[in-house]
Coordinates of C-alpha atoms and ligand atoms in Angstrom, one line a residue:
M1011 CA 0.0 0.0 0.0
W1012 CA 1.5 3.4 -1.0
K1013 CA 0.7 6.5 1.0
V1014 CA 0.2 9.5 -1.2
L1015 CA -0.1 12.9 0.5
V1016 CA -1.8 15.8 -1.4
T1017 CA -0.7 19.1 0.0
E1018 CA -2.5 21.5 -2.3
K1019 CA -5.8 21.8 -4.1
V1020 CA -5.6 19.7 -7.2
H1021 CA -8.3 19.1 -9.8
P1022 CA -10.3 16.1 -8.6
S1023 CA -10.0 14.0 -11.9
G1024 CA -6.6 12.6 -11.1
L1025 CA -7.2 12.2 -7.4
E1026 CA -10.3 10.2 -8.2
E1027 CA -8.1 7.8 -10.3
L1028 CA -5.7 7.4 -7.3
R1029 CA -8.5 6.9 -4.9
K1030 CA -9.8 4.0 -7.0
A1031 CA -6.3 2.4 -7.2
P1032 CA -6.3 -0.6 -4.8
D1033 CA -2.7 -0.1 -3.7
V1034 CA -3.0 3.6 -2.8
E1035 CA -4.0 5.3 0.4
L1036 CA -4.7 9.0 -0.5
I1037 CA -4.3 11.6 2.2
E1038 CA -5.5 15.1 1.4
K1039 CA -4.1 17.8 3.8
V1040 CA -4.3 21.2 2.2
G1041 CA -2.9 24.3 3.8
M1042 CA -0.5 22.7 6.3
N1043 CA 2.2 24.8 8.0
E1044 CA 5.8 23.6 7.9
E1045 CA 5.6 21.8 11.2
E1046 CA 2.5 19.8 10.2
L1047 CA 4.1 19.0 6.8
L1048 CA 7.3 17.7 8.4
F1049 CA 5.2 15.4 10.6
C1050 CA 2.9 14.2 7.8
V1051 CA 5.7 13.4 5.3
R1052 CA 7.5 10.9 7.6
D1053 CA 5.9 7.8 6.2
V1054 CA 4.6 8.8 2.8
D1055 CA 5.7 7.3 -0.5
A1056 CA 4.6 10.1 -2.7
L1057 CA 3.7 13.8 -2.5
I1058 CA 1.4 15.7 -4.8
T1059 CA 2.0 19.5 -4.7
R1060 CA 1.6 22.6 -6.7
S1061 CA 3.7 25.7 -6.4
G1062 CA 2.6 26.7 -2.9
T1063 CA 4.4 23.9 -0.8
P1064 CA 8.1 24.5 -0.3
I1065 CA 9.8 21.1 -0.5
G1066 CA 13.3 21.9 0.7
R1067 CA 16.0 19.9 2.3
K1068 CA 14.3 19.7 5.7
V1069 CA 11.1 18.1 4.2
L1070 CA 13.2 15.7 2.1
E1071 CA 15.2 14.6 5.1
A1072 CA 12.0 14.1 7.1
A1073 CA 10.3 12.1 4.3
K1074 CA 12.3 8.9 4.8
K1075 CA 10.2 6.7 2.5
L1076 CA 9.5 9.3 -0.2
K1077 CA 10.0 8.0 -3.7
V1078 CA 8.1 10.5 -5.9
I1079 CA 7.1 14.1 -5.8
A1080 CA 4.4 15.0 -8.4
R1081 CA 4.0 18.7 -9.3
A1082 CA 0.5 19.3 -10.6
G1083 CA 1.8 21.8 -13.2
V1084 CA 5.1 22.7 -14.7
G1085 CA 7.4 24.9 -12.6
V1086 CA 9.3 23.1 -9.9
D1087 CA 11.0 26.2 -8.3
N1088 CA 9.5 25.2 -4.9
I1089 CA 11.3 21.9 -4.9
D1090 CA 15.0 21.4 -4.0
L1091 CA 15.8 19.3 -7.1
D1092 CA 19.4 18.7 -6.2
W1093 CA 18.5 17.4 -2.8
A1094 CA 15.7 15.3 -4.2
S1095 CA 18.1 13.8 -6.7
R1096 CA 20.6 13.0 -3.9
K1097 CA 17.9 11.2 -2.0
G1098 CA 16.8 9.3 -5.1
V1099 CA 13.4 11.0 -5.1
V1100 CA 12.0 11.4 -8.6
V1101 CA 10.3 14.7 -9.3
I1102 CA 7.6 14.5 -12.0
N1103 CA 5.5 17.3 -13.5
A1104 CA 2.9 17.7 -16.2
P1105 CA 4.3 20.0 -18.9
T1106 CA 1.9 18.8 -21.6
G1107 CA -1.4 19.3 -19.7
N1108 CA -1.5 23.0 -20.1
T1109 CA 0.1 23.4 -23.6
L1110 CA -3.2 24.4 -25.3
A1111 CA -4.3 26.6 -22.4
A1112 CA -1.1 28.6 -22.6
T1113 CA -1.3 28.7 -26.4
E1114 CA -4.8 30.1 -26.3
Q1115 CA -3.8 32.6 -23.6
T1116 CA -1.0 33.8 -25.9
F1117 CA -3.6 34.6 -28.6
A1118 CA -5.9 36.1 -26.0
L1119 CA -3.1 38.5 -25.0
L1120 CA -2.2 39.1 -28.6
L1121 CA -5.7 39.9 -29.8
A1122 CA -6.3 42.0 -26.6
I1123 CA -3.3 44.2 -27.3
C1124 CA -3.8 44.4 -31.0
R1125 CA -7.5 45.4 -30.7
K1126 CA -7.0 47.2 -27.3
L1127 CA -9.8 45.1 -25.9
P1128 CA -9.3 45.8 -22.1
H1129 CA -9.0 49.5 -22.8
A1130 CA -12.1 49.6 -24.9
F1131 CA -14.0 47.6 -22.4
N1132 CA -13.0 50.0 -19.6
D1133 CA -14.0 52.9 -21.7
V1134 CA -17.4 51.5 -22.6
S1135 CA -18.0 50.6 -18.9
M1136 CA -17.4 54.2 -18.0
G1137 CA -20.3 55.2 -20.3
N1138 CA -18.1 56.4 -23.2
W1139 CA -18.4 55.5 -26.9
N1140 CA -15.0 56.4 -28.4
R1141 CA -14.8 54.2 -31.6
K1142 CA -11.9 56.2 -33.1
A1143 CA -9.7 55.8 -30.0
F1144 CA -9.6 52.1 -30.5
M1145 CA -8.0 51.6 -33.9
G1146 CA -6.4 48.2 -33.9
M1147 CA -3.8 46.2 -35.8
Q1148 CA -4.8 43.2 -38.0
L1149 CA -2.9 39.9 -37.6
H1150 CA -3.4 38.8 -41.2
G1151 CA -0.3 39.4 -43.3
K1152 CA 1.9 40.2 -40.3
T1153 CA 5.1 38.4 -39.4
M1154 CA 5.3 36.6 -36.0
L1155 CA 8.6 35.6 -34.5
I1156 CA 8.3 32.7 -32.0
I1157 CA 11.2 32.4 -29.6
G1158 CA 11.3 28.9 -28.3
F1159 CA 9.7 26.4 -30.6
G1160 CA 8.7 23.6 -28.2
R1161 CA 5.3 22.4 -27.3
I1162 CA 3.6 25.8 -26.9
G1163 CA 5.7 27.6 -29.5
S1164 CA 4.7 25.1 -32.2
Q1165 CA 1.0 25.2 -31.2
V1166 CA 1.2 29.0 -31.4
A1167 CA 2.7 28.7 -34.9
K1168 CA -0.2 26.5 -36.1
R1169 CA -2.7 29.1 -35.0
A1170 CA -0.7 32.0 -36.3
K1171 CA -0.7 30.3 -39.7
A1172 CA -4.5 30.1 -39.5
F1173 CA -4.7 33.8 -39.0
G1174 CA -2.7 34.3 -42.2
M1175 CA 0.6 35.3 -40.6
D1176 CA 4.1 34.6 -41.8
V1177 CA 5.9 32.7 -39.0
L1178 CA 9.6 32.7 -38.0
A1179 CA 11.0 30.5 -35.2
Y1180 CA 14.1 31.1 -33.3
D1181 CA 15.2 28.0 -31.3
P1182 CA 18.8 26.8 -31.6
Y1183 CA 17.8 23.4 -30.1
I1184 CA 15.3 22.1 -32.7
R1185 CA 15.8 20.5 -36.0
T1186 CA 14.9 22.8 -38.9
T1187 CA 12.6 20.2 -40.3
K1188 CA 10.4 20.6 -37.2
A1189 CA 9.7 24.2 -38.2
E1190 CA 9.5 23.5 -41.9
E1191 CA 6.9 20.8 -41.4
L1192 CA 4.6 23.5 -39.9
G1193 CA 5.4 26.0 -42.7
V1194 CA 7.6 28.0 -40.4
K1195 CA 11.0 29.5 -41.2
H1196 CA 13.7 28.4 -38.7
V1197 CA 15.9 31.4 -38.2
P1198 CA 19.5 30.9 -37.1
E1199 CA 20.1 34.2 -35.4
L1200 CA 18.0 36.2 -32.9
E1201 CA 18.8 39.8 -33.4
G1202 CA 18.4 39.7 -37.2
A1203 CA 15.0 38.0 -36.9
L1204 CA 13.8 40.6 -34.3
A1205 CA 14.1 43.3 -37.0
L1206 CA 11.8 41.4 -39.3
A1207 CA 8.9 40.6 -36.9
D1208 CA 5.7 42.6 -36.2
I1209 CA 4.9 40.3 -33.3
I1210 CA 7.5 38.7 -31.0
T1211 CA 6.2 36.0 -28.7
L1212 CA 8.3 34.2 -26.0
H1213 CA 8.0 30.5 -25.3
T1214 CA 11.3 29.4 -23.8
P1215 CA 12.0 28.1 -20.3
L1216 CA 13.8 30.4 -17.9
T1217 CA 17.5 29.4 -17.9
S1218 CA 20.8 31.2 -17.4
E1219 CA 20.9 31.5 -21.2
T1220 CA 17.3 32.9 -21.6
K1221 CA 17.2 35.1 -18.5
G1222 CA 16.9 38.7 -19.6
M1223 CA 17.1 37.8 -23.3
I1224 CA 14.8 40.7 -24.1
N1225 CA 16.7 43.6 -22.8
E1226 CA 17.8 47.1 -23.8
R1227 CA 20.1 45.8 -26.5
T1228 CA 17.8 43.3 -28.1
L1229 CA 14.8 45.7 -27.8
R1230 CA 16.8 48.1 -30.0
A1231 CA 16.9 45.4 -32.6
F1232 CA 13.1 45.2 -32.8
K1233 CA 11.3 46.5 -35.8
K1234 CA 9.7 49.9 -34.9
G1235 CA 6.2 49.4 -33.7
A1236 CA 6.4 45.7 -32.9
I1237 CA 4.4 44.0 -30.2
L1238 CA 5.9 41.8 -27.5
I1239 CA 4.0 38.9 -25.8
N1240 CA 5.3 37.1 -22.8
C1241 CA 3.2 34.1 -21.7
A1242 CA 6.3 32.0 -20.7
R1243 CA 8.4 33.1 -17.8
G1244 CA 8.8 36.5 -16.1
G1245 CA 12.6 36.7 -16.0
L1246 CA 12.9 36.5 -19.8
V1247 CA 12.3 40.2 -20.2
D1248 CA 14.0 43.2 -18.6
E1249 CA 10.8 45.0 -17.5
I1250 CA 12.4 48.5 -17.2
A1251 CA 13.8 48.3 -20.7
C1252 CA 10.5 47.1 -22.0
A1253 CA 8.5 49.9 -20.4
N1254 CA 11.0 52.4 -21.8
A1255 CA 10.6 50.9 -25.3
I1256 CA 6.8 51.3 -25.1
R1257 CA 7.2 54.8 -23.7
E1258 CA 9.5 55.9 -26.5
G1259 CA 7.2 54.3 -29.2
R1260 CA 9.8 51.7 -30.2
L1261 CA 7.3 49.1 -29.1
R1262 CA 3.6 49.5 -30.2
G1263 CA 2.6 47.5 -27.1
A1264 CA 3.2 44.5 -24.9
A1265 CA 1.2 41.9 -23.2
F1266 CA 2.4 39.9 -20.2
D1267 CA 1.0 37.0 -18.3
V1268 CA 4.2 36.5 -16.2
F1269 CA 6.5 38.8 -14.3
S1270 CA 10.0 38.8 -12.9
K1271 CA 8.4 38.9 -9.4
E1272 CA 4.9 37.6 -8.9
P1273 CA 2.7 39.3 -7.9
P1274 CA 4.4 42.4 -9.3
S1275 CA 5.1 45.1 -6.8
K1276 CA 3.3 48.4 -7.2
D1277 CA 6.4 50.0 -8.6
N1278 CA 6.9 47.4 -11.3
P1279 CA 7.7 49.5 -14.5
L1280 CA 5.0 47.6 -16.5
L1281 CA 2.4 49.1 -14.2
A1282 CA 3.4 52.7 -15.0
E1283 CA 0.4 55.0 -15.5
D1284 CA 1.8 56.6 -18.7
I1285 CA 2.0 53.3 -20.7
R1286 CA -1.2 51.8 -19.4
D1287 CA -3.0 52.3 -22.8
R1288 CA -0.4 50.2 -24.6
I1289 CA -0.1 47.3 -22.2
V1290 CA -2.2 44.2 -21.2
L1291 CA -1.4 42.3 -18.1
T1292 CA -2.9 39.1 -16.6
P1293 CA -2.0 37.4 -13.3
H1294 CA -0.2 34.3 -14.6
I1295 CA -3.4 32.6 -15.8
G1296 CA -1.9 30.9 -18.9
A1297 CA -2.7 27.4 -17.5
N1298 CA -5.9 28.3 -15.8
T1299 CA -8.6 26.5 -17.7
H1300 CA -10.7 23.7 -16.3
E1301 CA -9.6 21.4 -19.2
A1302 CA -5.9 22.1 -18.5
Q1303 CA -6.2 21.5 -14.8
S1304 CA -8.1 18.3 -15.3
A1305 CA -5.5 17.1 -17.8
V1306 CA -2.6 18.0 -15.5
S1307 CA -4.2 16.2 -12.6
S1308 CA -4.8 13.0 -14.7
I1309 CA -1.3 13.1 -16.1
I1310 CA 0.4 13.3 -12.7
A1311 CA -1.9 10.6 -11.2
K1312 CA -1.0 8.2 -14.0
N1313 CA 2.7 8.9 -13.9
L1314 CA 2.9 8.9 -10.2
L1315 CA 1.3 5.5 -9.9
A1316 CA 3.5 4.1 -12.7
A1317 CA 6.7 5.5 -11.0
L1318 CA 5.7 3.9 -7.7
K1319 CA 5.0 0.6 -9.4
G1320 CA 8.4 0.7 -11.2
E1321 CA 6.6 0.9 -14.6
P1322 CA 7.5 3.3 -17.4
Y1323 CA 6.4 6.9 -16.8
E1324 CA 6.8 10.3 -18.4
H1325 CA 8.0 13.7 -17.4
A1326 CA 10.7 13.1 -14.7
V1327 CA 12.2 16.5 -14.1
N1328 CA 15.4 15.4 -12.3
L1329 CA 16.3 12.2 -14.3
P1330 CA 19.0 13.0 -16.9
F1331 CA 17.3 10.5 -19.2
M1332 CA 14.4 8.0 -19.1
E1333 CA 16.0 4.5 -18.9
H1334 CA 12.8 2.7 -20.1
K1335 CA 13.0 4.7 -23.3
L1336 CA 16.2 3.0 -24.2
S1337 CA 15.9 0.0 -26.6
P1338 CA 16.8 -3.4 -25.1
Q1339 CA 20.2 -3.0 -26.9
G1340 CA 20.7 0.4 -25.4
R1341 CA 19.9 -0.9 -21.9
R1342 CA 22.6 -3.6 -22.4
F1343 CA 25.1 -0.9 -23.2
L1344 CA 23.9 1.2 -20.3
A1345 CA 24.5 -1.6 -17.8
L1346 CA 27.8 -2.4 -19.5
A1347 CA 29.0 1.2 -19.2
R1348 CA 28.3 1.1 -15.4
K1349 CA 30.3 -2.1 -15.1
M1350 CA 33.2 -0.4 -17.1
G1351 CA 33.1 2.3 -14.4
I1352 CA 33.2 -0.2 -11.6
L1353 CA 36.1 -2.0 -13.2
A1354 CA 38.1 1.2 -14.0
A1355 CA 37.7 2.5 -10.4
S1356 CA 38.9 -0.9 -9.1
I1357 CA 42.1 -0.5 -11.2
V1358 CA 42.9 3.2 -10.8
N1359 CA 44.7 4.3 -7.7
G1360 CA 43.3 7.3 -5.8
A1361 CA 40.2 9.5 -6.3
P1362 CA 38.9 9.8 -9.8
G1363 CA 39.7 13.2 -11.2
S1364 CA 38.5 13.0 -14.8
I1365 CA 36.6 10.6 -17.0
L1366 CA 36.8 10.4 -20.8
F1367 CA 34.0 8.3 -22.2
S1368 CA 34.2 7.5 -26.0
T1369 CA 31.9 5.6 -28.2
R1370 CA 31.6 4.3 -31.7
G1371 CA 28.3 3.3 -33.3
I1372 CA 26.0 3.7 -30.4
P1373 CA 22.9 5.5 -31.5
I1374 CA 22.2 7.6 -28.5
E1375 CA 19.9 10.3 -30.0
E1376 CA 17.7 7.7 -31.7
V1377 CA 16.9 5.8 -28.6
V1378 CA 16.4 8.4 -25.9
E1379 CA 15.9 12.1 -25.4
V1380 CA 18.7 13.2 -23.2
K1381 CA 17.8 16.1 -20.9
K1382 CA 20.3 18.8 -20.8
Y1383 CA 20.8 20.2 -17.3
E1384 CA 23.2 22.9 -16.4
Y1385 CA 25.0 20.3 -14.3
C1386 CA 24.7 17.5 -16.7
S1387 CA 24.7 17.3 -20.5
H1388 CA 26.1 13.9 -20.9
S1389 CA 24.8 10.8 -22.8
P1390 CA 23.1 8.1 -20.7
Y1391 CA 26.1 5.9 -21.2
A1392 CA 28.6 8.4 -19.9
I1393 CA 26.4 9.0 -16.9
A1394 CA 26.2 5.2 -16.3
A1395 CA 30.0 4.9 -16.5
L1396 CA 30.3 7.8 -14.1
K1397 CA 27.8 6.1 -11.8
G1398 CA 29.9 2.9 -11.8
V1399 CA 33.1 4.8 -11.0
L1400 CA 31.5 6.7 -8.1
E1401 CA 29.7 3.6 -6.8
R1402 CA 33.0 1.7 -6.6
H1403 CA 34.9 4.7 -5.2
L1404 CA 32.3 5.7 -2.6
G1405 CA 31.2 2.1 -1.8
R1406 CA 27.5 2.7 -2.1
G1407 CA 24.7 2.7 -4.6
I1408 CA 24.3 6.0 -6.6
S1409 CA 21.3 6.9 -8.7
Y1410 CA 21.6 8.3 -12.3
M1411 CA 20.2 11.5 -10.8
E1412 CA 22.9 11.8 -8.1
A1413 CA 26.0 10.8 -10.2
P1414 CA 26.4 14.1 -12.1
I1415 CA 25.8 16.1 -9.0
L1416 CA 28.4 14.2 -7.1
A1417 CA 30.8 14.5 -10.0
Q1418 CA 30.4 18.3 -10.1
E1419 CA 30.8 18.5 -6.3
R1420 CA 34.0 16.4 -6.2
G1421 CA 35.5 18.1 -9.3
V1422 CA 35.3 14.9 -11.4
Y1423 CA 35.5 16.3 -15.0
V1424 CA 33.5 14.3 -17.5
E1425 CA 34.2 14.5 -21.2
E1426 CA 32.8 12.6 -24.2
A1427 CA 34.3 11.8 -27.5
S1428 CA 34.0 9.4 -30.4
I1429 CA 36.5 6.6 -31.4
S1430 CA 37.3 5.4 -34.8
D1431 CA 38.5 1.8 -34.0
S1432 CA 36.9 -0.1 -36.8
R1433 CA 37.4 -3.6 -35.4
Y1434 CA 34.0 -3.3 -33.7
R1435 CA 30.8 -1.9 -35.0
Y1436 CA 29.8 -0.9 -31.4
L1437 CA 32.5 0.1 -29.0
M1438 CA 32.7 1.9 -25.7
Q1439 CA 35.9 3.1 -24.1
L1440 CA 36.4 4.6 -20.7
K1441 CA 39.5 6.3 -19.4
V1442 CA 39.5 7.2 -15.7
K1443 CA 42.4 9.3 -14.4
S1444 CA 43.4 10.0 -10.8
E1445 CA 46.3 12.2 -9.7
K1446 CA 48.7 9.2 -9.9
D1447 CA 47.2 6.8 -12.2
E1448 CA 44.8 5.9 -15.0
A1449 CA 42.7 3.0 -16.2
L1450 CA 41.5 2.4 -19.7
I1451 CA 38.6 -0.1 -20.4
Q1452 CA 37.1 -1.1 -23.7
A1453 CA 33.9 -3.0 -24.1
T1454 CA 31.2 -4.0 -26.5
V1455 CA 27.9 -5.9 -26.8
T1456 CA 28.3 -8.7 -29.3
E1457 CA 26.1 -8.4 -32.4
D1458 CA 25.2 -12.1 -32.8
D1459 CA 24.3 -13.1 -29.2
C1460 CA 24.0 -9.7 -27.5
K1461 CA 26.5 -10.5 -24.8
Q1462 CA 28.4 -7.9 -22.9
R1463 CA 32.2 -8.3 -23.3
I1464 CA 35.2 -6.5 -21.7
I1465 CA 37.7 -6.5 -24.6
G1466 CA 40.5 -4.4 -23.3
I1467 CA 42.1 -3.3 -20.0
N1468 CA 44.9 -0.8 -20.0
G1469 CA 45.9 -1.8 -23.5
Y1470 CA 45.9 -5.5 -22.7
R1471 CA 43.5 -7.5 -25.0
M1472 CA 40.9 -9.3 -23.0
D1473 CA 37.6 -11.0 -23.7
F1474 CA 35.3 -11.8 -20.9
E1475 CA 31.7 -11.3 -19.8
P1476 CA 31.5 -9.0 -16.8
K1477 CA 29.2 -11.1 -14.6
G1478 CA 29.7 -12.3 -11.0
N1479 CA 32.9 -12.1 -8.9
Y1480 CA 36.4 -11.6 -10.2
I1481 CA 40.0 -11.2 -9.0
I1482 CA 42.0 -8.9 -11.2
F1483 CA 45.7 -8.3 -11.1
Q1484 CA 48.7 -7.0 -12.8
N1485 CA 51.8 -9.2 -12.6
H1486 CA 55.4 -9.7 -13.7
D1487 CA 55.2 -11.9 -16.8
R1488 CA 57.3 -14.9 -15.6
P1489 CA 56.7 -18.6 -15.2
G1490 CA 54.9 -19.9 -12.1
V1491 CA 52.6 -16.9 -11.4
I1492 CA 49.4 -18.6 -12.5
G1493 CA 50.3 -21.8 -10.6
K1494 CA 50.9 -19.8 -7.4
I1495 CA 47.6 -18.0 -7.5
G1496 CA 45.8 -21.2 -8.4
S1497 CA 47.2 -23.2 -5.5
Y1498 CA 46.7 -20.3 -3.0
L1499 CA 43.0 -20.0 -4.0
G1500 CA 42.7 -23.8 -3.8
E1501 CA 44.0 -23.7 -0.3
K1502 CA 41.4 -21.1 0.6
D1503 CA 38.7 -23.2 -1.0
I1504 CA 38.0 -20.6 -3.7
N1505 CA 37.1 -22.1 -7.0
I1506 CA 38.3 -20.6 -10.3
A1507 CA 35.5 -20.5 -12.9
N1508 CA 37.4 -18.8 -15.7
F1509 CA 40.7 -17.4 -16.4
Y1510 CA 41.9 -14.6 -18.8
L1511 CA 45.4 -13.4 -19.3
G1512 CA 46.5 -10.4 -21.4
R1513 CA 50.2 -9.8 -22.3
K1514 CA 51.9 -6.9 -23.9
D1515 CA 55.0 -8.0 -25.9
G1516 CA 58.2 -6.6 -24.5
S1517 CA 56.6 -5.0 -21.5
G1518 CA 57.5 -7.9 -19.1
L1519 CA 54.1 -7.3 -17.5
A1520 CA 50.8 -9.2 -17.8
F1521 CA 47.2 -8.6 -16.7
G1522 CA 45.1 -11.3 -15.2
V1523 CA 41.4 -11.7 -14.7
L1524 CA 40.0 -14.7 -12.7
Q1525 CA 36.3 -15.4 -12.5
I1526 CA 35.7 -17.1 -9.2
D1527 CA 32.7 -18.8 -7.5
G1528 CA 31.9 -16.8 -4.4
K1529 CA 33.4 -13.7 -2.8
V1530 CA 37.0 -12.9 -1.8
N1531 CA 37.6 -11.4 1.6
K1532 CA 40.1 -8.7 2.5
S1533 CA 42.7 -11.1 3.9
V1534 CA 42.9 -13.0 0.6
L1535 CA 43.7 -9.7 -1.2
E1536 CA 46.2 -8.8 1.4
D1537 CA 48.0 -12.2 1.1
L1538 CA 48.1 -11.9 -2.7
N1539 CA 49.3 -8.3 -2.7
A1540 CA 52.2 -9.4 -0.5
V1541 CA 53.5 -11.8 -3.2
D1542 CA 56.4 -10.4 -5.2
D1543 CA 55.0 -11.6 -8.6
F1544 CA 52.0 -9.3 -8.3
I1545 CA 52.2 -5.5 -8.8
W1546 CA 48.7 -5.2 -7.5
V1547 CA 45.6 -7.5 -6.9
N1548 CA 42.0 -6.4 -6.4
S1549 CA 38.5 -7.9 -6.5
V1550 CA 35.5 -6.8 -8.5
K1551 CA 31.9 -7.8 -8.4
F1552 CA 29.7 -7.2 -11.4
E1553 CA 26.1 -7.2 -10.5
G1554 CA 23.0 -6.1 -12.3
D1555 CA 21.7 -6.4 -15.8
Q1556 CA 23.4 -8.4 -18.5
Ligands
LIG2317 P1 9.1 23.2 -24.1 O1 10.2 22.7 -23.3 O2 8.2 22.3 -24.9 O3 9.7 24.3 -25.2 C1 10.7 25.2 -24.8 C2 11.5 25.5 -26.1 O4 12.4 26.6 -25.8 C3 12.4 24.3 -26.5 O5 12.1 23.9 -27.8 C4 13.8 24.8 -26.3 O6 14.7 24.3 -27.3 C5 13.6 26.3 -26.5 N1 14.7 27.0 -26.0 C6 15.5 26.8 -24.9 N2 16.5 27.7 -24.7 C7 16.3 28.5 -25.8 C8 17.0 29.7 -26.2 N3 18.1 30.2 -25.5 N4 16.6 30.3 -27.3 C9 15.5 29.9 -28.0 N5 14.8 28.8 -27.7 C10 15.2 28.1 -26.6 O7 8.2 24.2 -23.2 P2 6.7 24.6 -23.4 O8 5.8 23.6 -22.7 O9 6.5 25.0 -24.7 O10 6.7 25.9 -22.4 C11 7.3 27.1 -22.8 C12 7.3 28.1 -21.7 O11 5.9 28.5 -21.3 C13 8.0 27.7 -20.4 O12 8.7 28.7 -19.9 C14 6.8 27.4 -19.5 O13 7.2 27.5 -18.2 C15 5.8 28.4 -19.9 N6 4.4 28.2 -19.5 C16 3.7 29.2 -19.1 C17 2.4 29.0 -18.7 C18 1.6 30.2 -18.1 O14 0.8 29.9 -17.3 N7 1.8 31.4 -18.6 C19 1.8 27.8 -18.9 C20 2.5 26.8 -19.4 C21 3.9 27.0 -19.8

């Protein structure tokens, strides 16, 4: 039975689905103070919140059994994502539920400012009849520039086309074909495009890159008399610069649903009396339709339940990638990359300082959408290798969420490259460096029988399946070494299941890998490390998926 705590008012449709689920106990406690929340989260498996419940470190520490936080909406600013990731708590949201609501609000704002609707309404309500004062601007034939061509941006484009507008899209992260399929021109450069548009509408997330992207300098690039719409995030626009551009007639008008500080303070420049006739403001109501709220509630209920059950789910905010979206082959490579990390960290002496993960032939982009975070923009396989390295180094399990955070914190530099070794169609290579040492592992998944194979260690050719318990060692390449280790393990009642030896001509050194039945204890490793023939001896356990 999973306990799910709802801390804010959420549309009943999704809650009803959870109430019907036989394995869920739904607890609704809206409006708790911090103390009550800390008490109530102690034994819950999942939380459903909106933006009004701060889920910081204290709450996450108190919630010992917490596995999932579901945000009924999009923004997760109230949740400490880093800390949730460290605790292995998945944060999910519902970014698709309100796409159409926000799209329609964009047009509501656009039409309102073009036809001065709020101003006309106010005037009529005051008993006036000033038809000439409300001369509007027609959308047909105008050029719209959409900045951010994701879910909402592309829906805005479809509707703009229906109004007979020419549409440009600025979004460096999409394929040009995505825009072209909707009859939209994908522009490569922002400032040039700003000069071409009659209407500029913002649909990007707020990131360090997009923060303040509409500022004094970019506003000067706007076509004179353009209209600006912001139904995305407040911090995208420098509000002082925008108010000045309206005041000076460089902008014909602007409409905002979102503000840098919400609610805006009385002295917010967009509230200035002298520009009121050229501005339309709404209180962040882009997602506020019954349909959107119902959709959001159903989406989070479905995904929360799936996440609790360990089934595939969508919209995890703090997972760098969705493992279940990998193909079975991709999952084999993912598990293998982690094992390469474990092996490399067992060989390298000292704390890992950098990781270079190289691949050949592994089709990352085709199998999974990789989320780019400011702290993590690596492929799933590099993250898996990093996870393996850190697990071995720190001696505990680490989630895919936590691995990049730990790497950043510990100054482990992660780099990715491609390799051109044509012996294998698919190849992964991991180089882990510490201050004193380095380890190089090569591995593949065989094409015919889909088996994971380690095919190289530190330049020694190998060929074994990383599965179960191993003793690994580097030794002086001289007669009798294998006999010695065989007899010693025999005395200790440790059975050798398989044996692999790699030699480098002329080096005088060899690399050995013994697969054994059962574990090796510390004293066995100490005894073997004391034998002159060995440079070093260690043990490795490969668990998990094959
Ligand atoms: P999305 O993730 O589907 O799309 C965002 C797009 O922005 C992506 O295609 C991305 O590539 C692009 N982008 C990122 N950085 C960029 C940059 N520097 N320059 C240009 N493009 C860039 O998101 P979405 O669901 O379409 O939401 C868009 C925005 O609308 C978000 O900020 C979201 O929070 C906001 N939103 C507001 C409301 C509201 O109530 N007003 C409701 C829903 C969504």
